[in-house]
Short mmCIF file of C-alpha atoms and ligand atoms in Angstrom, two decimals:
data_model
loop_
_atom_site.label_atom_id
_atom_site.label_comp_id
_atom_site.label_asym_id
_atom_site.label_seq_id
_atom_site.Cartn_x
_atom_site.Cartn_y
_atom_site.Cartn_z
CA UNK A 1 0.00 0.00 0.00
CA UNK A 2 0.99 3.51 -0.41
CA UNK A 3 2.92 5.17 2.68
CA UNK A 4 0.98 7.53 4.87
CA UNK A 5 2.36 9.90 6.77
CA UNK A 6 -0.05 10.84 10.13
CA UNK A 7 1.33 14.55 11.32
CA UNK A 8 -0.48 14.13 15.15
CA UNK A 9 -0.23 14.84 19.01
CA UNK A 10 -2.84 12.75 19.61
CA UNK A 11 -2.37 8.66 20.41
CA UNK A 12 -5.68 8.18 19.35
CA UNK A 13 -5.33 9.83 15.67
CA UNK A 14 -2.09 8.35 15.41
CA UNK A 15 -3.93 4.64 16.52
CA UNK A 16 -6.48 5.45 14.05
CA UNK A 17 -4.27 5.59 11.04
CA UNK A 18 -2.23 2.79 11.97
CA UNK A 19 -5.73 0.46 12.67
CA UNK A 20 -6.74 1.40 8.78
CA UNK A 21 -3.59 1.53 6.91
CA UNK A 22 -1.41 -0.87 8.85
CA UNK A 23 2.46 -0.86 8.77
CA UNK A 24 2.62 1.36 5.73
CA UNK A 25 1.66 4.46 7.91
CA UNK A 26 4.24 6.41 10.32
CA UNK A 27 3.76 9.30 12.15
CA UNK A 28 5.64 12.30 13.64
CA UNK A 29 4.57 14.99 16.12
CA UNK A 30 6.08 17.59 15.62
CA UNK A 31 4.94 20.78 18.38
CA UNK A 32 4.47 23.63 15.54
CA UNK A 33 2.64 22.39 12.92
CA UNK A 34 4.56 22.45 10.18
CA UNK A 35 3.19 25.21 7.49
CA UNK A 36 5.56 24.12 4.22
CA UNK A 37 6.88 20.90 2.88
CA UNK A 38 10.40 22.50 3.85
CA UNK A 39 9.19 23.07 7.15
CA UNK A 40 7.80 19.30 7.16
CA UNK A 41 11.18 18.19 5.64
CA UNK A 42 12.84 19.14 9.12
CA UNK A 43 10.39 17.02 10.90
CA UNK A 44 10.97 13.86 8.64
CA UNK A 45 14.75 13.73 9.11
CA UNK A 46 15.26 11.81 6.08
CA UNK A 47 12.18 9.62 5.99
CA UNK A 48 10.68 9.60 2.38
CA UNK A 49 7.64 11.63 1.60
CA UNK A 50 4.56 9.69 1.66
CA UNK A 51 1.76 9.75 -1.25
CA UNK A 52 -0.81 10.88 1.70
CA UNK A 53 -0.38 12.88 4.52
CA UNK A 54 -3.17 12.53 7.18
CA UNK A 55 -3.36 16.21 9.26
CA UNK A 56 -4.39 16.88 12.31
CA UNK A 57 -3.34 19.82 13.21
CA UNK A 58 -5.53 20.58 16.29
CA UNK A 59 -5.84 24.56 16.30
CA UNK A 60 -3.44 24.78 14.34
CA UNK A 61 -5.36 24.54 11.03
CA UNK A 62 -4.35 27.16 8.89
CA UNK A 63 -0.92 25.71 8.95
CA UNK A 64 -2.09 22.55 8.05
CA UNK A 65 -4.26 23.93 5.22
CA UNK A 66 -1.11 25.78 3.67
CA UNK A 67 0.87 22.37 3.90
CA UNK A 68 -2.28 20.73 2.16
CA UNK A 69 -1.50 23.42 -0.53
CA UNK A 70 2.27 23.07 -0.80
CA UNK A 71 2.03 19.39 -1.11
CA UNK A 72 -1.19 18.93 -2.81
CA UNK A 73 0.71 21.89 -5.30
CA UNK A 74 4.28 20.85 -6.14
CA UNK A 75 3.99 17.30 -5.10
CA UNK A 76 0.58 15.95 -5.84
CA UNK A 77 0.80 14.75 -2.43
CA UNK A 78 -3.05 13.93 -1.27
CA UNK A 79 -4.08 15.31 2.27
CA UNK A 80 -6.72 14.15 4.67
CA UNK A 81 -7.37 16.83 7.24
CA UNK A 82 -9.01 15.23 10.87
CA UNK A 83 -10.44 18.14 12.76
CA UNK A 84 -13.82 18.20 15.00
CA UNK A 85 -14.95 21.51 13.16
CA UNK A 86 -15.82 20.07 9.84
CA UNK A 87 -18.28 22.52 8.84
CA UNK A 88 -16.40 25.66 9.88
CA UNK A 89 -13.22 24.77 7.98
CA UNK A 90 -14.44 22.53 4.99
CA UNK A 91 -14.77 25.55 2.58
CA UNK A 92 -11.31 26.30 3.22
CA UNK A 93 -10.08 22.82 2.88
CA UNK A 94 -11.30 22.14 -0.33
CA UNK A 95 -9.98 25.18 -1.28
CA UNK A 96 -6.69 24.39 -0.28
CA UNK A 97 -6.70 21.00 -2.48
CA UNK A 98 -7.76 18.67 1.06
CA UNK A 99 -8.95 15.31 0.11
CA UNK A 100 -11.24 14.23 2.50
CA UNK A 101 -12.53 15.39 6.11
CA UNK A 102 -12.17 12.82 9.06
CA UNK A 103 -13.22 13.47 12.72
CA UNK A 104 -11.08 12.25 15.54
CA UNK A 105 -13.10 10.32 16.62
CA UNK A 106 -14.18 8.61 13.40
CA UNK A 107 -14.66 4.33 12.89
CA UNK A 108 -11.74 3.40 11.29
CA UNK A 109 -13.51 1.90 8.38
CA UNK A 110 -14.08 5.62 7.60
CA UNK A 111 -10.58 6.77 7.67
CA UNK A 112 -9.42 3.64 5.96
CA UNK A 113 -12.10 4.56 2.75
CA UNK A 114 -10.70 8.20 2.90
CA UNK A 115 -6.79 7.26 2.74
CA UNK A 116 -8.19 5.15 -0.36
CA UNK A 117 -9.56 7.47 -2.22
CA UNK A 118 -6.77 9.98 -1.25
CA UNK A 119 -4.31 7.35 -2.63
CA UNK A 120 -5.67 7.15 -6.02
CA UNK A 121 -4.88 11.39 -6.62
CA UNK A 122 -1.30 11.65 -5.11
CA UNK A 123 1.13 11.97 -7.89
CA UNK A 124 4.48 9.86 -8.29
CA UNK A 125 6.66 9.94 -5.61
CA UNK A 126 8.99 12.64 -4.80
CA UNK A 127 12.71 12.32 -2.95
CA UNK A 128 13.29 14.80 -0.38
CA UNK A 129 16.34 16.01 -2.19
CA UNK A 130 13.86 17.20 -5.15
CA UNK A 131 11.35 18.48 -2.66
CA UNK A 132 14.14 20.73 -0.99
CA UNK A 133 14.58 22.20 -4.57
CA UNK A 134 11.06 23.15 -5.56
CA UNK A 135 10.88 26.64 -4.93
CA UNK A 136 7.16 26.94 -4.23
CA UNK A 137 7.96 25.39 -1.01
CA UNK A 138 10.73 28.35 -0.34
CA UNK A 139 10.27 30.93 1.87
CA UNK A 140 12.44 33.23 0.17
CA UNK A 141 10.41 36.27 -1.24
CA UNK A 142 10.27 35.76 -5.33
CA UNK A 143 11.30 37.69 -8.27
CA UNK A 144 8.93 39.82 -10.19
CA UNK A 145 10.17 40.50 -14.10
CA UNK A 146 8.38 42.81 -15.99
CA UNK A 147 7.95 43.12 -19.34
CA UNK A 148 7.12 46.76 -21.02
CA UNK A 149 7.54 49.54 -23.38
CA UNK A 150 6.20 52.69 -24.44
CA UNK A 151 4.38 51.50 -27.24
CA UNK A 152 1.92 48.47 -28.15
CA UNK A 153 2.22 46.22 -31.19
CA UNK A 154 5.70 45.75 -29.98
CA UNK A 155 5.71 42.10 -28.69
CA UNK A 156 5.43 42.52 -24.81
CA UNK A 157 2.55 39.72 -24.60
CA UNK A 158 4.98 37.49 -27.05
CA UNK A 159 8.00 37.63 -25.01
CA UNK A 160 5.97 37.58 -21.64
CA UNK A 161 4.35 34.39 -21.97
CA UNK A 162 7.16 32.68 -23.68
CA UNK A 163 9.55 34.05 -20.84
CA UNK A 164 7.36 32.45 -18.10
CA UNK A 165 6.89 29.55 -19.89
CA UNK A 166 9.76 28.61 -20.47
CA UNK A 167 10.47 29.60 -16.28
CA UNK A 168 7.85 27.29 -15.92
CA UNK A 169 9.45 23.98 -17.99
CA UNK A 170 12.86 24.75 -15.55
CA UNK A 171 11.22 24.57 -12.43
CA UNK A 172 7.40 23.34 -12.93
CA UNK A 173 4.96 25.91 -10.50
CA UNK A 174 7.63 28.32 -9.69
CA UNK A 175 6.12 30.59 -12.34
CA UNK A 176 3.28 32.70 -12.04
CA UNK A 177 2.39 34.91 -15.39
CA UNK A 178 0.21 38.01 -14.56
CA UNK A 179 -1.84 40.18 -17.50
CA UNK A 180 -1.52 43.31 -16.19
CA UNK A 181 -2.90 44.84 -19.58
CA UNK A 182 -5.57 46.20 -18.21
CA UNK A 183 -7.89 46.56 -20.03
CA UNK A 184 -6.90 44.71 -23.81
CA UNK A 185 -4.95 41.96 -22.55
CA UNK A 186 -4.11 39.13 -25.20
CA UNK A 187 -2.34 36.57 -22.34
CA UNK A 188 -5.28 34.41 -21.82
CA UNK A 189 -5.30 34.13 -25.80
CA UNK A 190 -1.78 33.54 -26.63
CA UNK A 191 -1.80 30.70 -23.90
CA UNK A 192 -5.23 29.28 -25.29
CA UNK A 193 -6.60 29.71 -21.44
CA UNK A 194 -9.90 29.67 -20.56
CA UNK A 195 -10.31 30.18 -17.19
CA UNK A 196 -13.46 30.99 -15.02
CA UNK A 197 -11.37 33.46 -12.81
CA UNK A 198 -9.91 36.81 -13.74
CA UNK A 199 -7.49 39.49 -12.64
CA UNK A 200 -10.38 41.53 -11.13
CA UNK A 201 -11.28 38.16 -9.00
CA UNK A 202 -7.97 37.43 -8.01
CA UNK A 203 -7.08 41.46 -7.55
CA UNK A 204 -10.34 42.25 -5.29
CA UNK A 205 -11.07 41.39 -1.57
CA UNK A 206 -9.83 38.85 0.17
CA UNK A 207 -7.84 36.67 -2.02
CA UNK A 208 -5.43 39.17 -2.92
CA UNK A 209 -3.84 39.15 0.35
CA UNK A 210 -4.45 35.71 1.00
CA UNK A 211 -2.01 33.13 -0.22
CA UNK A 212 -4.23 30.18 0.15
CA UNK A 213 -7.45 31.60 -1.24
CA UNK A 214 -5.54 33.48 -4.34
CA UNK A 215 -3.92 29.96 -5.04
CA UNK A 216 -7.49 28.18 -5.28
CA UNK A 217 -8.25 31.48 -8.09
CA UNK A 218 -4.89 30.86 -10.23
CA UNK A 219 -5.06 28.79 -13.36
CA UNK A 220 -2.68 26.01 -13.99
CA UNK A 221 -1.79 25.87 -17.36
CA UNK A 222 -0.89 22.20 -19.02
CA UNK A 223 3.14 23.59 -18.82
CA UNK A 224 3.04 23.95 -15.09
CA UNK A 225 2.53 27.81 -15.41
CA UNK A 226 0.16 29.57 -13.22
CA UNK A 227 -2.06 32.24 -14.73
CA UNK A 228 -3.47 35.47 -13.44
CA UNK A 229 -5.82 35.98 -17.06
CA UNK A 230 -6.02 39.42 -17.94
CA UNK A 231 -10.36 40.73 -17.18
CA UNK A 232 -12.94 39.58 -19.74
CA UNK A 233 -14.71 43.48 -19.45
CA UNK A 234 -12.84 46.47 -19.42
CA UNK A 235 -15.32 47.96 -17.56
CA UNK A 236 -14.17 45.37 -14.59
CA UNK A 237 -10.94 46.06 -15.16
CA UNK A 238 -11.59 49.95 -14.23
CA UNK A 239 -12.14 48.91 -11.15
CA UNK A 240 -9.01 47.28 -10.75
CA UNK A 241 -6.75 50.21 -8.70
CA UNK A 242 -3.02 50.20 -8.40
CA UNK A 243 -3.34 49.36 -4.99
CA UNK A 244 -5.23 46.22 -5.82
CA UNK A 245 -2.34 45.53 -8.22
CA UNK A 246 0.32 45.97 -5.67
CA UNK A 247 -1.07 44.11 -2.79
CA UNK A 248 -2.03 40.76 -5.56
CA UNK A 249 1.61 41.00 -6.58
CA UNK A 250 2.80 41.32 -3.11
CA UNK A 251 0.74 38.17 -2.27
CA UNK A 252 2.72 36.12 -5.37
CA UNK A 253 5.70 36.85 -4.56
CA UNK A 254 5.36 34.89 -1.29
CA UNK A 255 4.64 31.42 -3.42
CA UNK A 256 6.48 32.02 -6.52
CA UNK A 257 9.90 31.99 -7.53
CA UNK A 258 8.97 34.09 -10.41
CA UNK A 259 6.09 36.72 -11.12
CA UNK A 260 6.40 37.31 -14.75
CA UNK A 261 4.21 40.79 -15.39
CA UNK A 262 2.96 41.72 -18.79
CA UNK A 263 2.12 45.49 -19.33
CA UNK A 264 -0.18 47.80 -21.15
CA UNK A 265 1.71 50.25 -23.28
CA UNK A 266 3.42 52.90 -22.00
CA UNK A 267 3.79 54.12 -17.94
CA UNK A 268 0.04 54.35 -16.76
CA UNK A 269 -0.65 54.40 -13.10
CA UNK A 270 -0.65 50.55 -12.80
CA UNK A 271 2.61 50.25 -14.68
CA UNK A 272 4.22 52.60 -12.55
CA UNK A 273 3.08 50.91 -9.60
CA UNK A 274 4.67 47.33 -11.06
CA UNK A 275 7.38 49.19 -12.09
CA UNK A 276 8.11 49.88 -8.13
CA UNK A 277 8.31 46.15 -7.22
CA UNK A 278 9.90 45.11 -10.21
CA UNK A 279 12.75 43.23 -9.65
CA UNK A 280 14.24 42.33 -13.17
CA UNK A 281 13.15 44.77 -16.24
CA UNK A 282 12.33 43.85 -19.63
CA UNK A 283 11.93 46.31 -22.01
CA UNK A 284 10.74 45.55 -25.61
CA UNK A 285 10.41 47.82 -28.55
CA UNK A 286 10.23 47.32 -32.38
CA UNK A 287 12.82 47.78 -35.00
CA UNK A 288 11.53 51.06 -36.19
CA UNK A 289 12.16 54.86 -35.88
CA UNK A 290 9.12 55.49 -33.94
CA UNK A 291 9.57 53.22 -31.44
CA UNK A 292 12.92 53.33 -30.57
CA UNK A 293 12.29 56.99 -29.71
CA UNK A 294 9.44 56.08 -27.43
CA UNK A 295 12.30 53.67 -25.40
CA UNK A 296 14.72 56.34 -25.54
CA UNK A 297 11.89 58.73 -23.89
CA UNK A 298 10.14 56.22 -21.42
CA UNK A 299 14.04 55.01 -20.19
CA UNK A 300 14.46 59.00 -19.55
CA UNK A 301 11.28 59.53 -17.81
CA UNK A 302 12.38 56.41 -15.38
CA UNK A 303 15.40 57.95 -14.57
CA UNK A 304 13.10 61.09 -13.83
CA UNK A 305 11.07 60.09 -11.63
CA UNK A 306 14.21 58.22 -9.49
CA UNK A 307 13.37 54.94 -10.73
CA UNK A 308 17.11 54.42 -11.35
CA UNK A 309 18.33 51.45 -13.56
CA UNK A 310 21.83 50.08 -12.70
CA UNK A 311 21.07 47.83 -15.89
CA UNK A 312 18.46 46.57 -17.88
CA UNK A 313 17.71 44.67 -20.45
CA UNK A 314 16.80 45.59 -23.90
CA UNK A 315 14.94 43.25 -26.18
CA UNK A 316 14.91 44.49 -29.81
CA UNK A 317 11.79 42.82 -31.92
CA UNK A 318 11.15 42.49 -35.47
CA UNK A 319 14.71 42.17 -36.38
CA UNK A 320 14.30 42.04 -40.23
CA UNK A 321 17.54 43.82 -42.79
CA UNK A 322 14.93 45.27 -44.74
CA UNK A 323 13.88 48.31 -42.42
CA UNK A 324 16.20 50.30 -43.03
CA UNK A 325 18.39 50.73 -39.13
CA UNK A 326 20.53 49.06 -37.99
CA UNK A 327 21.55 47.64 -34.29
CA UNK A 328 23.72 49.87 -33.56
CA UNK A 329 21.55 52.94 -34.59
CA UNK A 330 18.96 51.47 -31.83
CA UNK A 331 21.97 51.96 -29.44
CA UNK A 332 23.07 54.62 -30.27
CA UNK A 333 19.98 56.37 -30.12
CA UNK A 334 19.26 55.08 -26.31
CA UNK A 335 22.21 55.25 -25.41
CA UNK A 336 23.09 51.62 -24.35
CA UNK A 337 23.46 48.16 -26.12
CA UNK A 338 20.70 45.94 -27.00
CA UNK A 339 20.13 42.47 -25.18
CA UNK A 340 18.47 40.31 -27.80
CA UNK A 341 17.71 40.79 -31.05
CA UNK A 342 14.23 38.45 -32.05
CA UNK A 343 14.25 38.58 -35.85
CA UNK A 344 10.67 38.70 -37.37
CA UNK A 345 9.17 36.01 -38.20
CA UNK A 346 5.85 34.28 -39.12
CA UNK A 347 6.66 31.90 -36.75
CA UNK A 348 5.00 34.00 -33.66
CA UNK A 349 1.87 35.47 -35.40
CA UNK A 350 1.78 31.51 -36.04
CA UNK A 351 2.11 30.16 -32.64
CA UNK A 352 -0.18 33.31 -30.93
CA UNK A 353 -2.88 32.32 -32.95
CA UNK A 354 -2.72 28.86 -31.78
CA UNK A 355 -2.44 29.54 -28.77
CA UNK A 356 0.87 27.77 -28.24
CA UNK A 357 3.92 29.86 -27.09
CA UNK A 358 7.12 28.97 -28.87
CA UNK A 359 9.15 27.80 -26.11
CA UNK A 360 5.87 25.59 -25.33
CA UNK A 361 6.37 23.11 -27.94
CA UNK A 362 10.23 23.19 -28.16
CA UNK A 363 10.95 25.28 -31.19
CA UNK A 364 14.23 25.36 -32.58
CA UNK A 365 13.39 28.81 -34.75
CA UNK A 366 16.02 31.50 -34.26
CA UNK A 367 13.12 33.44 -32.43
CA UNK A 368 12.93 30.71 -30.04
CA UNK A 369 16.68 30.62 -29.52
CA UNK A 370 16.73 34.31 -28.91
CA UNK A 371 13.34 34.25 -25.91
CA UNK A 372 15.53 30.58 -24.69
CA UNK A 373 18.79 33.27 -23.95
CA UNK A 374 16.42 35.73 -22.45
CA UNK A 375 15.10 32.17 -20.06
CA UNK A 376 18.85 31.76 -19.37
CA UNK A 377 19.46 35.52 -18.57
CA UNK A 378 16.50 35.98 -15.77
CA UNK A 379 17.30 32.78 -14.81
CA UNK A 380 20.99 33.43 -13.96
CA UNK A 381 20.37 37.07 -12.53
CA UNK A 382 18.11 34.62 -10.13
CA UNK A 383 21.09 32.83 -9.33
CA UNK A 384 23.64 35.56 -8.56
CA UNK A 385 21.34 37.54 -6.80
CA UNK A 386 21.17 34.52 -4.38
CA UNK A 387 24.27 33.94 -3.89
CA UNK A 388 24.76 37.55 -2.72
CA UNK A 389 26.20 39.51 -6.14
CA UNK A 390 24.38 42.29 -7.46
CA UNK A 391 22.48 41.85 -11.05
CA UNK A 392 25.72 41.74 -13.32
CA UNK A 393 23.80 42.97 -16.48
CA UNK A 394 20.46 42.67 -15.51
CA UNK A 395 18.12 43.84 -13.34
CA UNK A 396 16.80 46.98 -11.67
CA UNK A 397 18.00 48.94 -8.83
CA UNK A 398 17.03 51.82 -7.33
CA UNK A 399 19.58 53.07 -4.52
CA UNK A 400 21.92 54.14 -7.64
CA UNK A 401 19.90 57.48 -7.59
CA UNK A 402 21.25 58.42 -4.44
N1 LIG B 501 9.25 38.71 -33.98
C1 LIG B 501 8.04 38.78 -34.51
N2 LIG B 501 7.83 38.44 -35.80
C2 LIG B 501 6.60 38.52 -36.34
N3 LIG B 501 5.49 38.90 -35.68
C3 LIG B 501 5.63 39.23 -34.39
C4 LIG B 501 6.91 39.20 -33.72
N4 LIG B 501 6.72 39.58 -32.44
C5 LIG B 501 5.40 39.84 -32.30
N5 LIG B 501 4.74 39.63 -33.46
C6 LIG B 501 3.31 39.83 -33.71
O1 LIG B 501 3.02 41.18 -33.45
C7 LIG B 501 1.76 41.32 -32.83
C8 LIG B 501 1.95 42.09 -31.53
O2 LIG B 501 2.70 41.31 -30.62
P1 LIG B 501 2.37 41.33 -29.06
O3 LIG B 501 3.34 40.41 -28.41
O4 LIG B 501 0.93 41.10 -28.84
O5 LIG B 501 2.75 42.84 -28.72
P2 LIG B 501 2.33 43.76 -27.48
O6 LIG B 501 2.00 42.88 -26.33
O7 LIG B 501 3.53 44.62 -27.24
O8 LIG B 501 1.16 44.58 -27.94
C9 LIG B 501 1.22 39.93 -32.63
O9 LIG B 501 0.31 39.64 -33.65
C10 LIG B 501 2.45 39.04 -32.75
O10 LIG B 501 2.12 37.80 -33.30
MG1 LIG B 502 0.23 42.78 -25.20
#
């Protein structure tokens, strides 16, 4: 039988388990209970994970419905919660991706029918080494990159979803990809999602300062991307304020390694607003006159208003010899060197209207190589940041304006 892992102070609980699911189940009881699978890790002391965890957290149940989460999240890992207050926290539970509901005190029949059916949704097993790697189970606060430019047209939705997608195929769920396009955003069309929540659900109330109810809101996307879809009606966008934006990206950062931001054109109110949490800076325009201008003006205004740049990086679209300038008139012009150059091609307009992003199905294309490098580039700014380096090339800062 599948292991089961009881997390319990209580003999009887513990007896429980053991009476439905025999030698397979083990137990720990731990004082605090644990809130994370890292957290959980330190209670196992090497001990495998098991495909169910059985919680009975006592009052302690919000930390045992953010462990459901974690494990349920990054390590299909089924939980059944035992409490005495079923219908108090059962909305919650479900929410938070519990199984099943057992009492303390129920038959152990009961429990034995509920660690079935539990059984048959964990996922394949994970080592601990693997499960100490999965950033959604970190504590560290993530990254948010944002992608914008002064202009639309330019290919800020294009390089935004194929950036966090191809986050997501590195580390699967330590990716979130929010539409913050207002009002016209494409996201939920150029990742063929459909989803029954939107930014204006996720951005109101409750759930944007809520870890546990904004996960239940995200959409999972078949790469292991989650998806904050940009609003259905402008008119519920408007309601959406900056405040609402920072607070819901505030609230990511806490579960994801990487909050990947897609923009409107040009520095409204909410851009502004992402532009003060952003972490890593993207900044797209087209190969042509007017354009380039608008980057040379929007990187000015930045350094106006004191949101200093120690570095950024650049992305130049629409590459093609036949319009007439050059690379290095694009650099010369703003007055610093280009990052990547994605040449046009019919390859994108392809792949948007499918609904497939290019780093999705593995393309090869020279577009694909050049979004792959860009992948590579957050990626590695990730990594030296960690290890205690300031962004080499990459990144923004703000304390250079002092
Ligand atoms: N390198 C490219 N080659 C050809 N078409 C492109 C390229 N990049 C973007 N496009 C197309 O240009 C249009 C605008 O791109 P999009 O990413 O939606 O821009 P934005 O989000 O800045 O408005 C889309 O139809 C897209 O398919
Ligand atoms: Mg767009």
């Amino acid at each position: 039988m599948s292991p089961v892992l009881v997390i319990s102070r209580n003999p009887q609980v513990v007896g429980l388990v053991q009476q439905a699911w025999g030698p397979d189940g083990y137990a720990i009881a731990p004082e605090q209970f644990p809130d994370s699978v890292q957290s959980l890790l330190a209670h196992l002391q090497g001990a495998p994970l098991p495909a169910v965890a059985v919680l009975d957290p006592a009052e302690q149940v919000m930390s045992a419905l953010s462990l459901a989460v974690d494990l349920d999240r990054n390590f299909s890992i089924a939980s059944v919660l035992v409490t005495d207050r079923v219908a108090e926290v059962s909305l919650d539970a479900m929410r938070a991706g519990v199984r099943d509901i057992v009492t303390p005190t129920a038959p152990a029949e009961e429990m034995k029918k509920a660690l079935e059916r539990a059984a048959t949704h964990s996922g394949p097993r994970v080592t601990q080494q693997q499960a100490s790697s999965v950033p959604g189970a970190a504590t560290q606060r993530g990254k948010v990159v944002t992608v914008a430019s002064p202009k639309g047209g330019v290919g800020k939705t294009t390089v935004s979803t194929n950036l966090a997608v191809g986050l997501a195929q590195r580390l699967p769920q330590s990716t979130v990809l929010v539409d913050l396009d207002i009002h016209f955003g494409d996201v939920a069309s150029a990742l063929n999602v459909t989803s029954e929540f939107t930014l204006p659900d996720m951005a109101h109330g409750a759930a944007a300062q809520d870890a546990l109810a904004l996960k239940s809101y995200l959409y999972l996307h078949q790469t292991g991307l989650y998806v904050v879809p940009g609003s259905e009606s402008p008119a519920a966008a408007d309601a959406v304020t900056s405040k609402d934006v920072v607070n819901l990206l505030d609230t990511l950062a806490t579960q994801f390694k990487y909050v990947v931001v897609d923009t409107a054109p040009g520095l409204s109110e909410h851009t502004l607003a992402v532009l003060d949490q952003t972490d890593i800076l993207v900044l797209v325009t087209s190969l042509d006159v007017p354009g380039v201008r608008g980057l040379r003006k929007e990187l000015d205004t930045l350094r106006d208003i004191g949101l200093m740049l120690e570095s950024r990086s650049v992305v130049l679209n629409f590459m093609h010899p036949s319009r007439g300038i050059s690379v290095g008139d694009v650099e010369a012009s703003i007055g610093r060197k280009v990052d990547f150059q994605i040449p046009q091609s019919n390859s994108v307009p392809i792949s948007v209207n499918q609904g497939i992003p290019l780093l999705q199905n593995g393309s090869r294309d020279p577009v694909a190589k050049q979004l792959r490098a860009l992948v590579d580039s957050v990626d590695n700014a990730d990594k030296a940041d960690a290890k205690g380096r300031r962004f080499l090339d990459f990144g923004l800062r703000k304390e250079v304006a002092q």
